[in-house]
Coordinates of C-alpha atoms and ligand atoms in Angstrom, one line a residue:
X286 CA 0.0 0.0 0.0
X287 CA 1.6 3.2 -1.0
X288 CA 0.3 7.0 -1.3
X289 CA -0.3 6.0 -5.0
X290 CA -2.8 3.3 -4.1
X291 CA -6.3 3.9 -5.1
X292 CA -8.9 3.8 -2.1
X293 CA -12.7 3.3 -1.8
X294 CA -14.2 6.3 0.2
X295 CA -17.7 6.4 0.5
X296 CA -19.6 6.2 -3.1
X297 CA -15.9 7.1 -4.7
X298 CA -12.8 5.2 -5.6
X299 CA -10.2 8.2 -5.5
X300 CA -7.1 7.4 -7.7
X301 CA -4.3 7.7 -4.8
X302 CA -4.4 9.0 -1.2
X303 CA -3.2 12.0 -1.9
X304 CA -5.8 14.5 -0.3
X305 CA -5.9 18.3 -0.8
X306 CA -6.2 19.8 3.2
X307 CA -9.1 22.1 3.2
X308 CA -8.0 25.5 2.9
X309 CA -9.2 29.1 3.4
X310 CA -7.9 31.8 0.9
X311 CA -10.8 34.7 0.8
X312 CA -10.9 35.0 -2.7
X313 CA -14.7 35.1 -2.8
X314 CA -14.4 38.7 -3.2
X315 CA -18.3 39.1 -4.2
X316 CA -21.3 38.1 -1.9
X317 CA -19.4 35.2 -0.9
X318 CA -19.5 33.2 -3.7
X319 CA -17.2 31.4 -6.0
X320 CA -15.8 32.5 -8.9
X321 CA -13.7 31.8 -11.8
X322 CA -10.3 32.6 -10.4
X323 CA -11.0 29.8 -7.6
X324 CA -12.1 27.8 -10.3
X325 CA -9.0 27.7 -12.3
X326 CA -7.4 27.0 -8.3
X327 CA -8.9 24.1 -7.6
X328 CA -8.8 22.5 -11.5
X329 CA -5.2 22.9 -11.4
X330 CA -4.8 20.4 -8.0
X331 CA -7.8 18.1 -9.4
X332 CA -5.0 14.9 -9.5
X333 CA -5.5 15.1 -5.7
X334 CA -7.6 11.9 -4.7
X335 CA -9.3 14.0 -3.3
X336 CA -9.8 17.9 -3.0
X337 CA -11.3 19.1 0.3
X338 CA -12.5 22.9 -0.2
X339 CA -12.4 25.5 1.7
X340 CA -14.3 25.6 4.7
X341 CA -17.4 26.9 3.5
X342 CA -20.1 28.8 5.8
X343 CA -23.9 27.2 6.3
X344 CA -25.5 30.9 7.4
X345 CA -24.5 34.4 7.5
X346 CA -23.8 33.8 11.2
X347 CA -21.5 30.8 10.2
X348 CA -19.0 34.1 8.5
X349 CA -16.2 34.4 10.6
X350 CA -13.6 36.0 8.4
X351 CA -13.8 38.4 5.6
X352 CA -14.2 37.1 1.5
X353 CA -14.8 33.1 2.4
X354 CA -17.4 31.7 0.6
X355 CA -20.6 30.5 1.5
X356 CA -23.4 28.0 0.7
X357 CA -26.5 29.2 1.9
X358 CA -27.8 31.5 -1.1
X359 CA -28.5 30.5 -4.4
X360 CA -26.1 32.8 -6.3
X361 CA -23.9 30.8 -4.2
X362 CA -24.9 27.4 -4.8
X363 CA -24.8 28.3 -8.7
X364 CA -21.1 30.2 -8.6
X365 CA -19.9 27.5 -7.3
X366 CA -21.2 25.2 -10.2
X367 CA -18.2 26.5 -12.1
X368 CA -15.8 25.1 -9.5
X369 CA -16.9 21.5 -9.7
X370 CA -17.2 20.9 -13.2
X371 CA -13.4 22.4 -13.7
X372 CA -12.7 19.7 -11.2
X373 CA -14.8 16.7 -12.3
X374 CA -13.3 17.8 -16.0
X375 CA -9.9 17.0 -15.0
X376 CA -11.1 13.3 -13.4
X377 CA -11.1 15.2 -9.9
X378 CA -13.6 14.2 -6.9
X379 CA -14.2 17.7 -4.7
X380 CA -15.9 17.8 -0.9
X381 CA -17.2 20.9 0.4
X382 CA -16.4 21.3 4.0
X383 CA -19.3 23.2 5.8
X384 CA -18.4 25.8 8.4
X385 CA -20.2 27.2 11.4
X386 CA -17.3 29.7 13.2
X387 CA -19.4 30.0 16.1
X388 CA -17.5 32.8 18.5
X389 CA -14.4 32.9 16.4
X390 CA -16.5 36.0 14.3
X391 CA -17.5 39.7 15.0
X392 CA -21.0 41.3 15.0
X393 CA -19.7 43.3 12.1
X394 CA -20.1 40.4 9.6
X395 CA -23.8 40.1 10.9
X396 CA -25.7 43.1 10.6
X397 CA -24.6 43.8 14.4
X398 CA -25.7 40.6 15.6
X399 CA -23.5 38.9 18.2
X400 CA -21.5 35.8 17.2
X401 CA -22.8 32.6 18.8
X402 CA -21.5 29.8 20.9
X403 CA -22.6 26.6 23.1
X404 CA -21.4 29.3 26.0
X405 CA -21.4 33.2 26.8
X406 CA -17.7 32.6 27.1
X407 CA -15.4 35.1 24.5
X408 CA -12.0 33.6 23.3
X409 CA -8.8 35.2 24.2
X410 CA -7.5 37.0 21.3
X411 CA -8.9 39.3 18.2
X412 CA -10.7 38.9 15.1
X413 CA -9.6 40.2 11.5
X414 CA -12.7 42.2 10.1
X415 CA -13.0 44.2 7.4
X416 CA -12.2 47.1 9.5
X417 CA -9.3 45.6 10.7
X418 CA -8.2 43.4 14.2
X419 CA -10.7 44.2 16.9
X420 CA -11.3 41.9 20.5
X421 CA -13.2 39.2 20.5
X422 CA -17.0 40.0 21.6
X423 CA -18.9 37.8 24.5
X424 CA -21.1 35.7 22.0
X425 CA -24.4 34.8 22.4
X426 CA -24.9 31.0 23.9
X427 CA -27.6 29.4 21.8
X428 CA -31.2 28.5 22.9
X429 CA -32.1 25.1 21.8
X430 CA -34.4 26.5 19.5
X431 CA -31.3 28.2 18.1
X432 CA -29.8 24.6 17.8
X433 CA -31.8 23.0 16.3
X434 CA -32.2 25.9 13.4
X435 CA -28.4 25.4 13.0
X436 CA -28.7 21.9 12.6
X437 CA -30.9 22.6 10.0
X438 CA -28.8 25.1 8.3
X439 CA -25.8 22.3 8.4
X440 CA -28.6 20.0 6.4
X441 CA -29.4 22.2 3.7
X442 CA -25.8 23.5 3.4
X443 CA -24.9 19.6 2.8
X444 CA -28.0 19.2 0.2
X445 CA -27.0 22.7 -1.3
X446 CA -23.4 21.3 -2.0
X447 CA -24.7 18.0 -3.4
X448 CA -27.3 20.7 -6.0
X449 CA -23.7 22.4 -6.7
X450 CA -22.2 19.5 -8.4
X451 CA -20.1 18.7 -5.0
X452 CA -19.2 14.7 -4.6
X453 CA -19.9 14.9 -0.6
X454 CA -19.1 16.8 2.4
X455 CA -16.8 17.7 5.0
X456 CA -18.4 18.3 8.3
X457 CA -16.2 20.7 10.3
X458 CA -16.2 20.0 13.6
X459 CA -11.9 21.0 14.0
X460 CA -10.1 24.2 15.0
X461 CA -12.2 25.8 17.1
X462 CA -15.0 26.2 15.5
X463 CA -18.9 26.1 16.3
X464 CA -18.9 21.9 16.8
X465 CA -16.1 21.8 18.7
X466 CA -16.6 24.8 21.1
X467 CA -19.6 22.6 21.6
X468 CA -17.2 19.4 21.7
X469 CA -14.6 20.7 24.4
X470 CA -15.1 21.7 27.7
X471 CA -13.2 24.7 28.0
X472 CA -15.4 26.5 25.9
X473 CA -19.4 24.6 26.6
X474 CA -20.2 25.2 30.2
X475 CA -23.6 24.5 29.3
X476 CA -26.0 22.6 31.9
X477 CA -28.6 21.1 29.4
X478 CA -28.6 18.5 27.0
X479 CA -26.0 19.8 24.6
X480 CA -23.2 20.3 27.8
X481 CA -22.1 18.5 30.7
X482 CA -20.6 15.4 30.3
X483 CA -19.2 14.2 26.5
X484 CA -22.4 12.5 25.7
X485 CA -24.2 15.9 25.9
X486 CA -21.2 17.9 24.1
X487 CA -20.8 15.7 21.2
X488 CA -24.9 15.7 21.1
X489 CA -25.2 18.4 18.4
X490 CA -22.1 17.0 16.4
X491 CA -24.4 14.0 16.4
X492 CA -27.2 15.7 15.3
X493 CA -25.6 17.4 12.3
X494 CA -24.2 14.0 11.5
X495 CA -27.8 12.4 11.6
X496 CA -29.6 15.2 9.8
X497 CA -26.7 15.3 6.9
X498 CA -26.3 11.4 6.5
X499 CA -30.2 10.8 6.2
X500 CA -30.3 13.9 3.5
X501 CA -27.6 12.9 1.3
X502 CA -26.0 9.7 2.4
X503 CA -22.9 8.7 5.1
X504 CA -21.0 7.7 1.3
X505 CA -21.1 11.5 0.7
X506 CA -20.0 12.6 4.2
X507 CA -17.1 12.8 6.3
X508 CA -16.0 14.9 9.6
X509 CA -13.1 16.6 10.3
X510 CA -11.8 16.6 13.9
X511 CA -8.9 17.9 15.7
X512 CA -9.0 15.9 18.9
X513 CA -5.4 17.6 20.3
X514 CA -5.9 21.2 18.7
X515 CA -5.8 24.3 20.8
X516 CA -5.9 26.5 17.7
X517 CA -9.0 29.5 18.8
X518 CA -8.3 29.1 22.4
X519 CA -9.4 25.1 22.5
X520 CA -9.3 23.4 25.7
X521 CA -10.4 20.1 27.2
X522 CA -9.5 18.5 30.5
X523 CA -9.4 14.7 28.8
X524 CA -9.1 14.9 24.9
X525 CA -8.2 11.3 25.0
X526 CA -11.2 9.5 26.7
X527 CA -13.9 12.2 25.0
X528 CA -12.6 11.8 21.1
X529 CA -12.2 8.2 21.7
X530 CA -16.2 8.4 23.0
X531 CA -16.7 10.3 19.6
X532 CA -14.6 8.0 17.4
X533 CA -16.4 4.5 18.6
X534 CA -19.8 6.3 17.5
X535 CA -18.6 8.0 14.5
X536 CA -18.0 4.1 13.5
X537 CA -21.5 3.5 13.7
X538 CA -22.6 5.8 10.8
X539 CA -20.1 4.2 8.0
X540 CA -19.2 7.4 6.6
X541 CA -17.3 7.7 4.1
X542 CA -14.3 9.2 5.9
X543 CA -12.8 10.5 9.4
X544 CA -10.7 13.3 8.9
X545 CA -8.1 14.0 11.6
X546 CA -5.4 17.0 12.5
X547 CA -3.1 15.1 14.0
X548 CA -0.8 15.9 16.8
X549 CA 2.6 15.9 16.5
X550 CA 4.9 13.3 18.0
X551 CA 5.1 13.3 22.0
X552 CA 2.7 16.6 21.5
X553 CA 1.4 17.1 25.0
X554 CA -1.4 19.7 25.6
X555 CA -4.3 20.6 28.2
X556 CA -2.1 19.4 30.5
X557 CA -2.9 15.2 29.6
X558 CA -1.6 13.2 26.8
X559 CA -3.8 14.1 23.6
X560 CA -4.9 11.5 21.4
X561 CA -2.6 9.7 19.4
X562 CA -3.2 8.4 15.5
X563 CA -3.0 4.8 17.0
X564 CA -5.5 5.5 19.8
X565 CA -7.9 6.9 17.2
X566 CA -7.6 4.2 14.5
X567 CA -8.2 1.7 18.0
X568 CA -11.3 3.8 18.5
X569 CA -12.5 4.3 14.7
X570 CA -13.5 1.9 12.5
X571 CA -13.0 3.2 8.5
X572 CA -11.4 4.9 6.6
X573 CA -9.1 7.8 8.2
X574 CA -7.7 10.5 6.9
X575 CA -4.8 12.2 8.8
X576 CA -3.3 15.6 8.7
X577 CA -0.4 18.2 10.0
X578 CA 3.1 18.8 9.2
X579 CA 3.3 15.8 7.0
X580 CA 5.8 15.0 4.4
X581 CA 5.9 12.2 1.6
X582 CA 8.1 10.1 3.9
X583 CA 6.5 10.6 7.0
X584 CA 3.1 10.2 5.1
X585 CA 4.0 6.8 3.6
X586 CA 5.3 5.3 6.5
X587 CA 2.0 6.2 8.2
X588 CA 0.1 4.4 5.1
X589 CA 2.2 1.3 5.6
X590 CA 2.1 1.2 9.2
X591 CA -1.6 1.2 9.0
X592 CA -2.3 4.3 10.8
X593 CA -4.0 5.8 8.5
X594 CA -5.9 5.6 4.5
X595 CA -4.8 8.5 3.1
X596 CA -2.6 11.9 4.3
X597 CA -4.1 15.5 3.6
X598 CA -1.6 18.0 2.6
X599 CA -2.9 21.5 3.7
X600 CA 0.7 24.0 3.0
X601 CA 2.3 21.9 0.6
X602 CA -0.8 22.0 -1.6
X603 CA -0.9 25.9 -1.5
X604 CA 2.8 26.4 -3.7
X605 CA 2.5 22.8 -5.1
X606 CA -0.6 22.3 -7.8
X607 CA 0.8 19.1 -8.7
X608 CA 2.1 17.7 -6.0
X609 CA 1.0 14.0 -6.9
X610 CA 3.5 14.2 -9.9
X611 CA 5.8 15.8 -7.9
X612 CA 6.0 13.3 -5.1
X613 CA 5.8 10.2 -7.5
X614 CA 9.4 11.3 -8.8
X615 CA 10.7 13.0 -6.1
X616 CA 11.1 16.1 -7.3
X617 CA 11.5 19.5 -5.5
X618 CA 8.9 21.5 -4.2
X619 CA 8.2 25.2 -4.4
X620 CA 7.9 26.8 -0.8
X621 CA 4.2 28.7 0.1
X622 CA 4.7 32.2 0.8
X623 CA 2.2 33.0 3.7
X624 CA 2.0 36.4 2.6
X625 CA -0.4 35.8 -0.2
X626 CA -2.2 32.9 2.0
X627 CA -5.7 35.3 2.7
X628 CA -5.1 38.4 0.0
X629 CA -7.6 38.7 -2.4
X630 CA -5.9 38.1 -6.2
X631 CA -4.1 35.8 -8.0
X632 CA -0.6 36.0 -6.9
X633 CA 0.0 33.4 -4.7
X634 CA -2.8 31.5 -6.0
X635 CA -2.5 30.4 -9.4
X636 CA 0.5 31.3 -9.9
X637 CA 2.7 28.5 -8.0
X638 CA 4.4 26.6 -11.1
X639 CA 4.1 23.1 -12.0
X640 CA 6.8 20.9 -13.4
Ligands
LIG750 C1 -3.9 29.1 4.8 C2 -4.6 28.0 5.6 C3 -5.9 27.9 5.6 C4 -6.6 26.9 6.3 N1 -7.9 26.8 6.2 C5 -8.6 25.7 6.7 C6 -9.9 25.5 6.5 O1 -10.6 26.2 5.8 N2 -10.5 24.4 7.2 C7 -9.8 23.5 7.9 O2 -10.3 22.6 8.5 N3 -8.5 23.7 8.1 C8 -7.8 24.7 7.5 N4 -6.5 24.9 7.6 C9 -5.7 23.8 8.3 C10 -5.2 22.8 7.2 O3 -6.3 22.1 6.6 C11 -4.2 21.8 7.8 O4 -4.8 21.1 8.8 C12 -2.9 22.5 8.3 O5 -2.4 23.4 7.4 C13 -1.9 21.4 8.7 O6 -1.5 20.7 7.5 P1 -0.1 21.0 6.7 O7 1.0 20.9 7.8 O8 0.0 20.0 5.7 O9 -0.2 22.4 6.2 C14 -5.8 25.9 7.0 C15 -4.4 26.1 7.0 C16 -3.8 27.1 6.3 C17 -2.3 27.1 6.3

C-alpha cells in the first residue's frame, strides 16, 4: 500500500491518497461566492484523490472572516457550479467542507448581531474584520431553539453542496469552530442536553451527522476533527477519553471518511496526553484521513504502518498544484509564501508553477 494506491471512500474510488487539506484563501471577493479565479485554483490540484474545499459557511452567522465563501444562497450554490465541473473535468472528486465559526467572528459580519457559541464565554485574542483586528466579543450561547435551526442550516448546506455539483461533504467539527466549542469543555459550560458530560457535548455533532447522513448519504459525508488542537483558544480536560467516545460512535454511521489534525509526535497539551493516530484508529472503524506537518516520507510510512488511509496535505498544496506528480518522482517542491495565504488576487494563487 503506498500513497499511490487507489482507495474506496464512500460512493468514490479516489485514484491515490493524496488529499488536498481544506484550505481558506478569501478570494470570494463578491457576496461570498465562488468564482472563476477559484475555479482555475482548484482545476489545477484536481490529481489530488481528493480535494477538500475550503471551509465553507452554512449561514450568514457561520461568516467568521472576511471574502470566504458560503453556501446558503443560491447565487452561491450556482457560482460554485463553475468550481466542480473544472474539477470533475480533469477526473477530480471535490468535498465541500461546511463551516459554522461560532464565536471565532464579530457582529460586524452580521448586521450587528452577536457571534454565537454553546457558551457566553469570549476567546482570548482578536478577530480580523473588514475594519481591521478588533477583540473578540462575549457571543451569544444558543437556545435550543437556536440549535436546532443550525442543525438545520448544516442539512441544507450539505444538500446545497450535493445541487452544486459537489461529490460529498466535510463536516467541520476541528479548530475551534462552532462543533467543537460545543465538543470541548473549555469552551461549553452549558448545563442542558448539549453540555455537561461528553455524551451531551458531542450531542449536536451527532445531530448534524444524523440530519446530513439521512439527506444525502454517510458515502457523501465525512467529519473533520482535531481531537489535540488548541488553535481559537481550545481546551479540554481529557481529549483522549472524549474523542475516543466520539470516534467508537462515528464508526456506527459508516461514513465515508474521518478526517483528523493530527498531533505531533510526544505533543502534550491541556495538561494530559492528547490523542494519538493509534489511539484513534483503535477507537475508529474506517477509513481515516490524517493531517499536519506531513511530508511524503512521514506520510507513507504512516500508510504502511496502517495508521492511517490516506494523508491530507494543507501548506504543501498551497505552492505545489501538482504535487502527486511531484511526489511520484521525487522532485523539488516550491515553498508557500504566507503572505499571499488570505489576499484577495491571484498571486500566490494560481500562480505557483508546475513541473
Ligand atoms: C492558509 C490556511 C488555511 C486553512 N484553512 C482551513 C480550513 O478552511 N478548514 C480547515 O479545516 N483547516 C484549515 N487549515 C488547516 C489545514 O487544513 C491543515 O490542517 C494544516 O495546514 C496542517 O497541515 P499542513 O501541515 O499539511 O499544512 C488551513 C491552513 C492554512 C495554512
Amino acid at each position: 500500500m503506498s500513497l499511490f494506491s487507489p482507495i474506496k471512500i464512500g460512493k468514490y474510488t479516489l485514484a491515490n491518497r493524496i488529499i488536498m487539506a481544506p484550505l481558506t484563501r478569501c478570494r470570494s471577493v463578491e457576496l461570498n461566492c465562488a468564482n472563476e479565479l477559484m475555479a482555475e485554483y482548484y482545476a489545477q490540484r484536481a490529481t489530488a484523490g481528493l480535494i477538500i474545499s475550503e471551509a465553507s459557511q452554512i449561514s450568514e452567522l457561520g461568516i467568521g472572516y472576511p471574502c470566504t465563501p458560503g453556501i446558503h444562497t443560491q447565487e452561491q450554490v450556482q457560482s460554485w457550479k463553475k468550481v466542480t465541473s473544472a474539477v470533475h473535468d480533469k477526473g477530480g472528486h471535490i468535498f465541500l467542507q461546511l463551516w459554522h465559526v461560532g464565536r471565532i467572528s464579530h457582529s460586524s459580519f452580521h448586521n450587528d448581531i452577536l457571534p454565537v457559541a454553546p457558551s457566553a464565554i469570549a476567546p482570548a485574542g482578536e478577530v480580523y474584520t473588514f475594519e481591521g483586528m478588533k477583540a473578540f466579543e462575549t457571543p451569544h450561547a444558543l437556545t435550543t431553539d437556536e440549535i436546532k435551526r443550525t442543525i438545520q442550516d448544516y442539512m441544507q448546506g450539505a444538500k446545497n453542496a450535493i445541487e452544486a455539483g459537489f461529490d460529498g461533504v466535510e463536516i467541520h467539527a476541528a479548530n475551534g469552530y462552532l462543533i467543537d466549542q460545543f465538543l470541548r469543555d473549555g469552551s461549553n459550560k452549558r448545563d442542558d442536553i448539549y453540555g455537561g458530560n461528553i455524551e451531551n457535548r458531542s450531542r449536536l455533532l451527532f445531530e448534524v451527522v444524523e440530519a446530513i447522513t439521512n439527506a444525502i448519504g454517510a458515502d457523501r459525508t465525512g467529519v473533520r476533527l482535531s481531537p489535540s488542537g488548541t488553535f481559537n483558544d481550545m481546551s479540554d480536560s481529557n481529549p483522549k477519553e472524549h474523542f475516543e467516545y466520539v470516534c467508537k460512535k462515528l464508526s456506527k454511521y459508516k461514513l465515508a471518511y474521518l478526517h483528523i489534525v493530527d498531533a505531533l509526535e510526544g505533543d502534550i497539551r491541556h495538561g494530559a496526553n492528547v490523542m494519538q493516530l493509534s489511539d484513534l484508529r483503535s477507537a475508529y472503524d474506517g477509513v481515516i484521513i490524517t493531517c499536519g506537518g506531513y511530508d511524503k516520507k512521514r506520510a507513507e510510512t504512516t500508510i504502511q504502518n496502517s495508521m492511517a488511509d490516506a494523508v491530507a496535505f494543507g501548506t504543501l498544496y498551497i505552492s505545489n498544484p501538482d504535487l502527486v506528480e511531484r511526489f511520484k518522482i521525487d522532485a523539488p517542491l516550491n515553498e508557500a509564501d504566507s503572505e499571499t495565504f488570505y489576499t484577495q488576487d491571484s498571486k500566490g494563487y494560481t500562480d505557483y508553477p508546475t513541473l
